[in-house]
mmCIF file of C-alpha atoms and ligand atoms in Angstrom:
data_model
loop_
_atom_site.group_PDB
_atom_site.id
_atom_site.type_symbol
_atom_site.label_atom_id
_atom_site.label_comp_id
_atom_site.label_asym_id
_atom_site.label_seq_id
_atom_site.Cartn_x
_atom_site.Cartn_y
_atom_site.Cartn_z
ATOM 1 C CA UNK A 1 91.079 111.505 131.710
ATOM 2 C CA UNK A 2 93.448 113.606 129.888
ATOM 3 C CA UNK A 3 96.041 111.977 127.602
ATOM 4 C CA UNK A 4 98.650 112.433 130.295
ATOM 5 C CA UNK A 5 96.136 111.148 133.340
ATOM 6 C CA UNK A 6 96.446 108.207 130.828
ATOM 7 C CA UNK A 7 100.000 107.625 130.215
ATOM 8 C CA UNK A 8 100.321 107.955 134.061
ATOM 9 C CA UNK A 9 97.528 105.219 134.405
ATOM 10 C CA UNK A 10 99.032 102.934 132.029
ATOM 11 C CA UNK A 11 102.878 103.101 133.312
ATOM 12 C CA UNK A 12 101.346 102.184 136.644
ATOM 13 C CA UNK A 13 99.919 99.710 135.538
ATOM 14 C CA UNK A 14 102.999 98.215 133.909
ATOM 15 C CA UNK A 15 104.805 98.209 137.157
ATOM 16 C CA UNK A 16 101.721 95.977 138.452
ATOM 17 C CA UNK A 17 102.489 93.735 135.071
ATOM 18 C CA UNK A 18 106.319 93.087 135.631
ATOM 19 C CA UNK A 19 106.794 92.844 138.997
ATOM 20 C CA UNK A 20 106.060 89.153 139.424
ATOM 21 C CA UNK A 21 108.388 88.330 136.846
ATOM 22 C CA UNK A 22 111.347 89.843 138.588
ATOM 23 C CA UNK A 23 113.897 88.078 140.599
ATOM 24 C CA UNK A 24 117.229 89.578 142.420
ATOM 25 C CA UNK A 25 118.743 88.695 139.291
ATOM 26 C CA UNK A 26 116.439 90.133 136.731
ATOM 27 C CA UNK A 27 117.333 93.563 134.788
ATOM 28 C CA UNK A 28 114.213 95.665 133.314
ATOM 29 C CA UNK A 29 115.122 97.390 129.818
ATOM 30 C CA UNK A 30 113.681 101.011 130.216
ATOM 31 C CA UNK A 31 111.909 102.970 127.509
ATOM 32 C CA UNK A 32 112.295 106.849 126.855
ATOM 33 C CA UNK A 33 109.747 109.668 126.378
ATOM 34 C CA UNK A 34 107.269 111.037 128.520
ATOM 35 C CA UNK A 35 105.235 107.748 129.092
ATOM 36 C CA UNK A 36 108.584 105.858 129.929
ATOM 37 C CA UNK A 37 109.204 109.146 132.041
ATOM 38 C CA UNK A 38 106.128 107.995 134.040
ATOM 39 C CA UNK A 39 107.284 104.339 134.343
ATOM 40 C CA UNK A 40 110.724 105.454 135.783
ATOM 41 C CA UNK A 41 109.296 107.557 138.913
ATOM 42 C CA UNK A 42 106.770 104.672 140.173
ATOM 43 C CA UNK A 43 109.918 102.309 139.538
ATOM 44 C CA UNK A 44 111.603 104.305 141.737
ATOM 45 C CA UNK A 45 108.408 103.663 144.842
ATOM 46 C CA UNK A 46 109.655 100.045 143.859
ATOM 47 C CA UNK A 47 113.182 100.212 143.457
ATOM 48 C CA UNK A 48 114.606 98.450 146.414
ATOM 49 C CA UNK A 49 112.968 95.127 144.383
ATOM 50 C CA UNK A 50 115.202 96.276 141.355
ATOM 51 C CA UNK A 51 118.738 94.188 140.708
ATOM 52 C CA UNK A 52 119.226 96.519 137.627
ATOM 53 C CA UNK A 53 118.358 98.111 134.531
ATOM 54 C CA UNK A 54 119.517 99.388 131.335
ATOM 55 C CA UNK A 55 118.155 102.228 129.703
ATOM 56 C CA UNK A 56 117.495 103.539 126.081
ATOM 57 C CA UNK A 57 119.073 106.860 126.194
ATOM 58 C CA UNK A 58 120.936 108.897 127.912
ATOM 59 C CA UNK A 59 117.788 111.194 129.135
ATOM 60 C CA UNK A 60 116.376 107.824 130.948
ATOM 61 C CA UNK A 61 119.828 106.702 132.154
ATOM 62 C CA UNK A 62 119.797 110.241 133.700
ATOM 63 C CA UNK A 63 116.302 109.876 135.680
ATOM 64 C CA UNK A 64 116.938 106.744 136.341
ATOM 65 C CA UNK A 65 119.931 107.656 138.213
ATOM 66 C CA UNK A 66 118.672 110.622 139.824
ATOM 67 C CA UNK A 67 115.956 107.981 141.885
ATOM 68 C CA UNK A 68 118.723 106.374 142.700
ATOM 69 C CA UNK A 69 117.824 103.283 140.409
ATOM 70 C CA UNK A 70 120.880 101.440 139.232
ATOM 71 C CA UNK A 71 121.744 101.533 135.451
ATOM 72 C CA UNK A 72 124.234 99.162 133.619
ATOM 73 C CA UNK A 73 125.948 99.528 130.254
ATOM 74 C CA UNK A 74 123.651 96.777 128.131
ATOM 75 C CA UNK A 75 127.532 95.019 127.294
ATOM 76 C CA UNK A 76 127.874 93.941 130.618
ATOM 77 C CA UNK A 77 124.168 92.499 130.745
ATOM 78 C CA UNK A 78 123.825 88.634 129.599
ATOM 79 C CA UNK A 79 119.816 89.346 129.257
ATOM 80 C CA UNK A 80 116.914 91.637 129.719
ATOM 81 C CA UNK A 81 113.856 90.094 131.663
ATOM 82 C CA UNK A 82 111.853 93.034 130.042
ATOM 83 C CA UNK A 83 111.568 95.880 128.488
ATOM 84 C CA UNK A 84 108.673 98.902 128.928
ATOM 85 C CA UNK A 85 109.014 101.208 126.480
ATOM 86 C CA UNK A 86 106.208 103.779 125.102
ATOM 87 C CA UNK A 87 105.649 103.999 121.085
ATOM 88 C CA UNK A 88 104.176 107.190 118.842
ATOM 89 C CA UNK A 89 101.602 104.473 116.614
ATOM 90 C CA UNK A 90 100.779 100.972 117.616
ATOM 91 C CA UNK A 91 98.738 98.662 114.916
ATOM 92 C CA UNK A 92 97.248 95.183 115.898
ATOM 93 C CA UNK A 93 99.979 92.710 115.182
ATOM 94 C CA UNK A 94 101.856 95.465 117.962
ATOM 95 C CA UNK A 95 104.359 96.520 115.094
ATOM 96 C CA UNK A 96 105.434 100.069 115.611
ATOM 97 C CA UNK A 97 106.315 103.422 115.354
ATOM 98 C CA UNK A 98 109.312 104.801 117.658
ATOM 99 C CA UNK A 99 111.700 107.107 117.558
ATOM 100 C CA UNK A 100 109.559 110.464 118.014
ATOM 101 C CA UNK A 101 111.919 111.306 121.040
ATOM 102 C CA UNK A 102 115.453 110.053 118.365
ATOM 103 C CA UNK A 103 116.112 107.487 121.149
ATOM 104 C CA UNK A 104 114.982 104.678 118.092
ATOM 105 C CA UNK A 105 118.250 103.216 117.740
ATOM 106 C CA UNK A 106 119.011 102.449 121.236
ATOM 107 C CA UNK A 107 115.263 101.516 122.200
ATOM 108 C CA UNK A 108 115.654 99.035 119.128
ATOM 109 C CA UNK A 109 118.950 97.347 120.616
ATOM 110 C CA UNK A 110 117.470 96.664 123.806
ATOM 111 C CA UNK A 111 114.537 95.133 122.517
ATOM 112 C CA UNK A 112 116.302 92.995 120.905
ATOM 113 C CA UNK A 113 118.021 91.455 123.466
ATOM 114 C CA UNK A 114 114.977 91.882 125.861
ATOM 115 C CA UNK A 115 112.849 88.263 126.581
ATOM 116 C CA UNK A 116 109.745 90.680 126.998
ATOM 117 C CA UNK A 117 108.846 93.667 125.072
ATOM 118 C CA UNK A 118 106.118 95.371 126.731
ATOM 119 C CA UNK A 119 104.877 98.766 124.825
ATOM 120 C CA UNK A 120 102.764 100.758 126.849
ATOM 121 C CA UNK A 121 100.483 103.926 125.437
ATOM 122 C CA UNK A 122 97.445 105.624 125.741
ATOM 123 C CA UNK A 123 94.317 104.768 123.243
ATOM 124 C CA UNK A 124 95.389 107.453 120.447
ATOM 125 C CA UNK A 125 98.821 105.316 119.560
ATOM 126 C CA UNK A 126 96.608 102.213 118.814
ATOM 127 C CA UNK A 127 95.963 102.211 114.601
ATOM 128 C CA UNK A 128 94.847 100.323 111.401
ATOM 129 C CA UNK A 129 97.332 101.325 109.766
ATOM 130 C CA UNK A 130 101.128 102.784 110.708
ATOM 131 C CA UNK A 131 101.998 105.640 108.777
ATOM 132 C CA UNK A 132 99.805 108.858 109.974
ATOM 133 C CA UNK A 133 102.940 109.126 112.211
ATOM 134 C CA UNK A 134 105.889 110.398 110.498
ATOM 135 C CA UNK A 135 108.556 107.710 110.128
ATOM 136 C CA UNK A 136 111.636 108.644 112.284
ATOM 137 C CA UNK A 137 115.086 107.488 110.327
ATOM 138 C CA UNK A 138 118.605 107.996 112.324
ATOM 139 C CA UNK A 139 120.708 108.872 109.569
ATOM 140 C CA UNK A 140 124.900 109.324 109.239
ATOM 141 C CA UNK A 141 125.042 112.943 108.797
ATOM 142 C CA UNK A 142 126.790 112.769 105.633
ATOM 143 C CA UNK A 143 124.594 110.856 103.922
ATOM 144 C CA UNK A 144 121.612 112.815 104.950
ATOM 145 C CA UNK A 145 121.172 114.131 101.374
ATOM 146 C CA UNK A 146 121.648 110.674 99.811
ATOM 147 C CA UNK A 147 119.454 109.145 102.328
ATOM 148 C CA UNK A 148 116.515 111.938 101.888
ATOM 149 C CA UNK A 149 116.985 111.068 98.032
ATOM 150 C CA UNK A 150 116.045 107.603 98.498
ATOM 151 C CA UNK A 151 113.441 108.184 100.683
ATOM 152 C CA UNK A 152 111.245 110.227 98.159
ATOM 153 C CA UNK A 153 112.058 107.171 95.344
ATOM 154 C CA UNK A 154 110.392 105.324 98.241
ATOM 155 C CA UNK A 155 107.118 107.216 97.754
ATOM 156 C CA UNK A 156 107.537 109.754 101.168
ATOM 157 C CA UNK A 157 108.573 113.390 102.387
ATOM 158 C CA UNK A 158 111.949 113.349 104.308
ATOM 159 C CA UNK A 159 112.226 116.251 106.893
ATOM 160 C CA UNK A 160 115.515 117.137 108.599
ATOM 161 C CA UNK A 161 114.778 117.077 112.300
ATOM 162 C CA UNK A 162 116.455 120.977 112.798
ATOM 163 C CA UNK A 163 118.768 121.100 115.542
ATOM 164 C CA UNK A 164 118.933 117.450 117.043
ATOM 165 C CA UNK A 165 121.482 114.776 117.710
ATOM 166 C CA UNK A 166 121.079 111.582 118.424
ATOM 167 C CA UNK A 167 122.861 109.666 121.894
ATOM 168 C CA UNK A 168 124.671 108.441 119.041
ATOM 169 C CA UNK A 169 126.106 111.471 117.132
ATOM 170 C CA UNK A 170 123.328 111.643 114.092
ATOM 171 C CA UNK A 171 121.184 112.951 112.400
ATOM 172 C CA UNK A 172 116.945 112.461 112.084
ATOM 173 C CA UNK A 173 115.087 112.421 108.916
ATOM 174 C CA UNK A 174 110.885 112.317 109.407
ATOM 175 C CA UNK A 175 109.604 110.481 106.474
ATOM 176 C CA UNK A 176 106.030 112.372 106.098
ATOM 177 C CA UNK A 177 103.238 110.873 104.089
ATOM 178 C CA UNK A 178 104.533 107.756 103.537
ATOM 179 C CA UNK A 179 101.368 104.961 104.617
ATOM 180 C CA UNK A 180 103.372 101.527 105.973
ATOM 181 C CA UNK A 181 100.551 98.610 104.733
ATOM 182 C CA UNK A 182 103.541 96.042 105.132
ATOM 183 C CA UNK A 183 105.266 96.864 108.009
ATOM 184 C CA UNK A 184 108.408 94.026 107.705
ATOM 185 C CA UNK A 185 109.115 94.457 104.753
ATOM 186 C CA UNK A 186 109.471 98.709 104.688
ATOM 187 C CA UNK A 187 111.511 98.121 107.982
ATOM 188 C CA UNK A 188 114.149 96.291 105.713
ATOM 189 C CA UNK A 189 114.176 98.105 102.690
ATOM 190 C CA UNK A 190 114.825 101.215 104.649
ATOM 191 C CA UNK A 191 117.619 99.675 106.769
ATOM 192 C CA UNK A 192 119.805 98.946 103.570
ATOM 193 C CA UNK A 193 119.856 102.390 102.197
ATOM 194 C CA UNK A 194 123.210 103.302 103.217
ATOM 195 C CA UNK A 195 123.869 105.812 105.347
ATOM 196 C CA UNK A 196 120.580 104.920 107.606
ATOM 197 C CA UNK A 197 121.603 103.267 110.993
ATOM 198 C CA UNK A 198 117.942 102.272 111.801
ATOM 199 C CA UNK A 199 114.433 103.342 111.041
ATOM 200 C CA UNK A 200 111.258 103.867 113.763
ATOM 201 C CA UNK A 201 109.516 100.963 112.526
ATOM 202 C CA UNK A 202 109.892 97.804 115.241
ATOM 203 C CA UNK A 203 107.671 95.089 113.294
ATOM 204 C CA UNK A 204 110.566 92.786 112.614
ATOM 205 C CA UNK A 205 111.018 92.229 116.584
ATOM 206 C CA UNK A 206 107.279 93.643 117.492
ATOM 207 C CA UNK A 207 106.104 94.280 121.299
ATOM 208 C CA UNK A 208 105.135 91.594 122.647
ATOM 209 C CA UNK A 209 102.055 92.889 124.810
ATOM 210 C CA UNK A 210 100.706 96.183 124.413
ATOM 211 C CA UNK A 211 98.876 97.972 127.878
ATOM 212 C CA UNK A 212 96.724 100.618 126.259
ATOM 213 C CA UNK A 213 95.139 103.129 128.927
ATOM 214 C CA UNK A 214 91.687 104.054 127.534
ATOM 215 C CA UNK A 215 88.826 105.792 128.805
ATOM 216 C CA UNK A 216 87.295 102.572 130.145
ATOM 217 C CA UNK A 217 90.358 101.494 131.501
ATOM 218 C CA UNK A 218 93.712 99.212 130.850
ATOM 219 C CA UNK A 219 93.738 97.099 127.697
ATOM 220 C CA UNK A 220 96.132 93.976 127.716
ATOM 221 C CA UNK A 221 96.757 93.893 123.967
ATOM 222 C CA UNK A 222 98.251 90.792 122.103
ATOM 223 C CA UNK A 223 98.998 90.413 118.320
ATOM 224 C CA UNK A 224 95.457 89.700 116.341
HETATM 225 C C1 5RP B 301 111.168 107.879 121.843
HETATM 226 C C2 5RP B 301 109.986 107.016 121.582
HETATM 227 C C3 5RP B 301 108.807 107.183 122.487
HETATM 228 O O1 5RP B 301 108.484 105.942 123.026
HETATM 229 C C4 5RP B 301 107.641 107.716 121.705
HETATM 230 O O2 5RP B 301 108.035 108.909 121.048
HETATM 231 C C5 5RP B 301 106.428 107.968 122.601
HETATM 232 O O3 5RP B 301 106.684 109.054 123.433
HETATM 233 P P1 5RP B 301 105.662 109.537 124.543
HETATM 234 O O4 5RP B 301 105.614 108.479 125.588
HETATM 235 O O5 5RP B 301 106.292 110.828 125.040
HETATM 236 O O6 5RP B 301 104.332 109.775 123.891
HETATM 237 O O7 5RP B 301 109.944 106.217 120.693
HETATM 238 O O8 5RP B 301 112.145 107.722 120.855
#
């Protein structure tokens, strides 16, 4: 299978994962990128099963619309059941990189208030090590400079993501060489250089369960 025979595999099998766990009540947190893409249209075969969702950027807020899927502001929402969301690297305690489409900030909020986190990807996302993937930071654009400053202190090459803006008005810096062997404690020390509103790394609230589409089929993952 081809790597996007897999993502299709694997965000059909999530909709087999979360379906039991839905009532009329329930509201699924939805993911954004091409593998998320993929979960949205067979939610949409499903849909009539769906109270609600919420959605992690404007791009899925969009498709979900355009199936006719109802989407509510996360404010309004007292919990998500669960969230499917895709990732860019994967290591075994399900800590992550995210943020390769700049939807990190918002995919990190509704994790956070999601019961479930349920990362779905195809065999190449699943690592040793986080870090060959380079680490997406949503930055205040005018601290970019200050921020990029830091970041090579830190031991890694900041690139300015040319020509994007964030849902949220800012900017993205892609922190290049820069190996994560502790994955908690980089996620905080980048968070409190001011000027960053959040960085890719999702180890201090990790996925939960990771469905990995492989050659031999789906992998249900838990931390080792
Ligand atoms: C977007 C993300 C995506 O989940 C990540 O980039 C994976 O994307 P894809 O499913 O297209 O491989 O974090 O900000």
């Amino acid at each position: 299978m081809t790597q996007d025979e897999l993502k299709k595999a694997v965000a059909r099998a999530a909709i087999d994962y979360i379906m039991p766990k839905l009532d009329d009540k329930s509201v699924v947190g939805i993911g954004t990128g091409s593998t998320a893409n993929y979960f949205i249209d067979y939610l949409a075969e499903v849909k009539a099963q769906i109270n609600a969702t919420v959605a992690s950027s404007q791009a899925s807020a969009d498709r979900l619309k355009s199936h006719g899927i109802p989407v509510l502001e996360l404010n309004v929402v007292d919990e998500v059941t669960v969230y499917v969301d895709g990732t860019d690297e994967s290591d075994h305690q399900l800590c992550l990189i995210k943020g390769g489409g700049a939807a990190l900030t918002r995919e990190k909020i509704v994790a956070a208030v999601a019961k479930e986190f349920v990362c779905i990807a195809d065999g190449s996302k699943y690592v040793e090590r986080l870090g060959n993937f380079p680490l997406p930071i949503e930055v205040i654009p005018m601290a970019r400079s200050h921020v990029a400053r830091e970041l090579v202190k830190l031991g890694g090459d900041p690139v300015y993501r040319e020509g994007v803006i964030t849902d949220n008005g800012n900017i993205i810096l892609d922190l290049y060489n820069f190996m994560i062997p502790d994955p908690q404690e980089t996620e905080r020390n980048i968070n409190n250089i001011t000027g960053v509103v959040t960085n890719g790394i999702f180890a201090l609230r990790p996925a939960d369960i990771l469905l990995l589409a492989t050659q031999e089929g789906i992998q249900s993952l838990s931390a080792k």
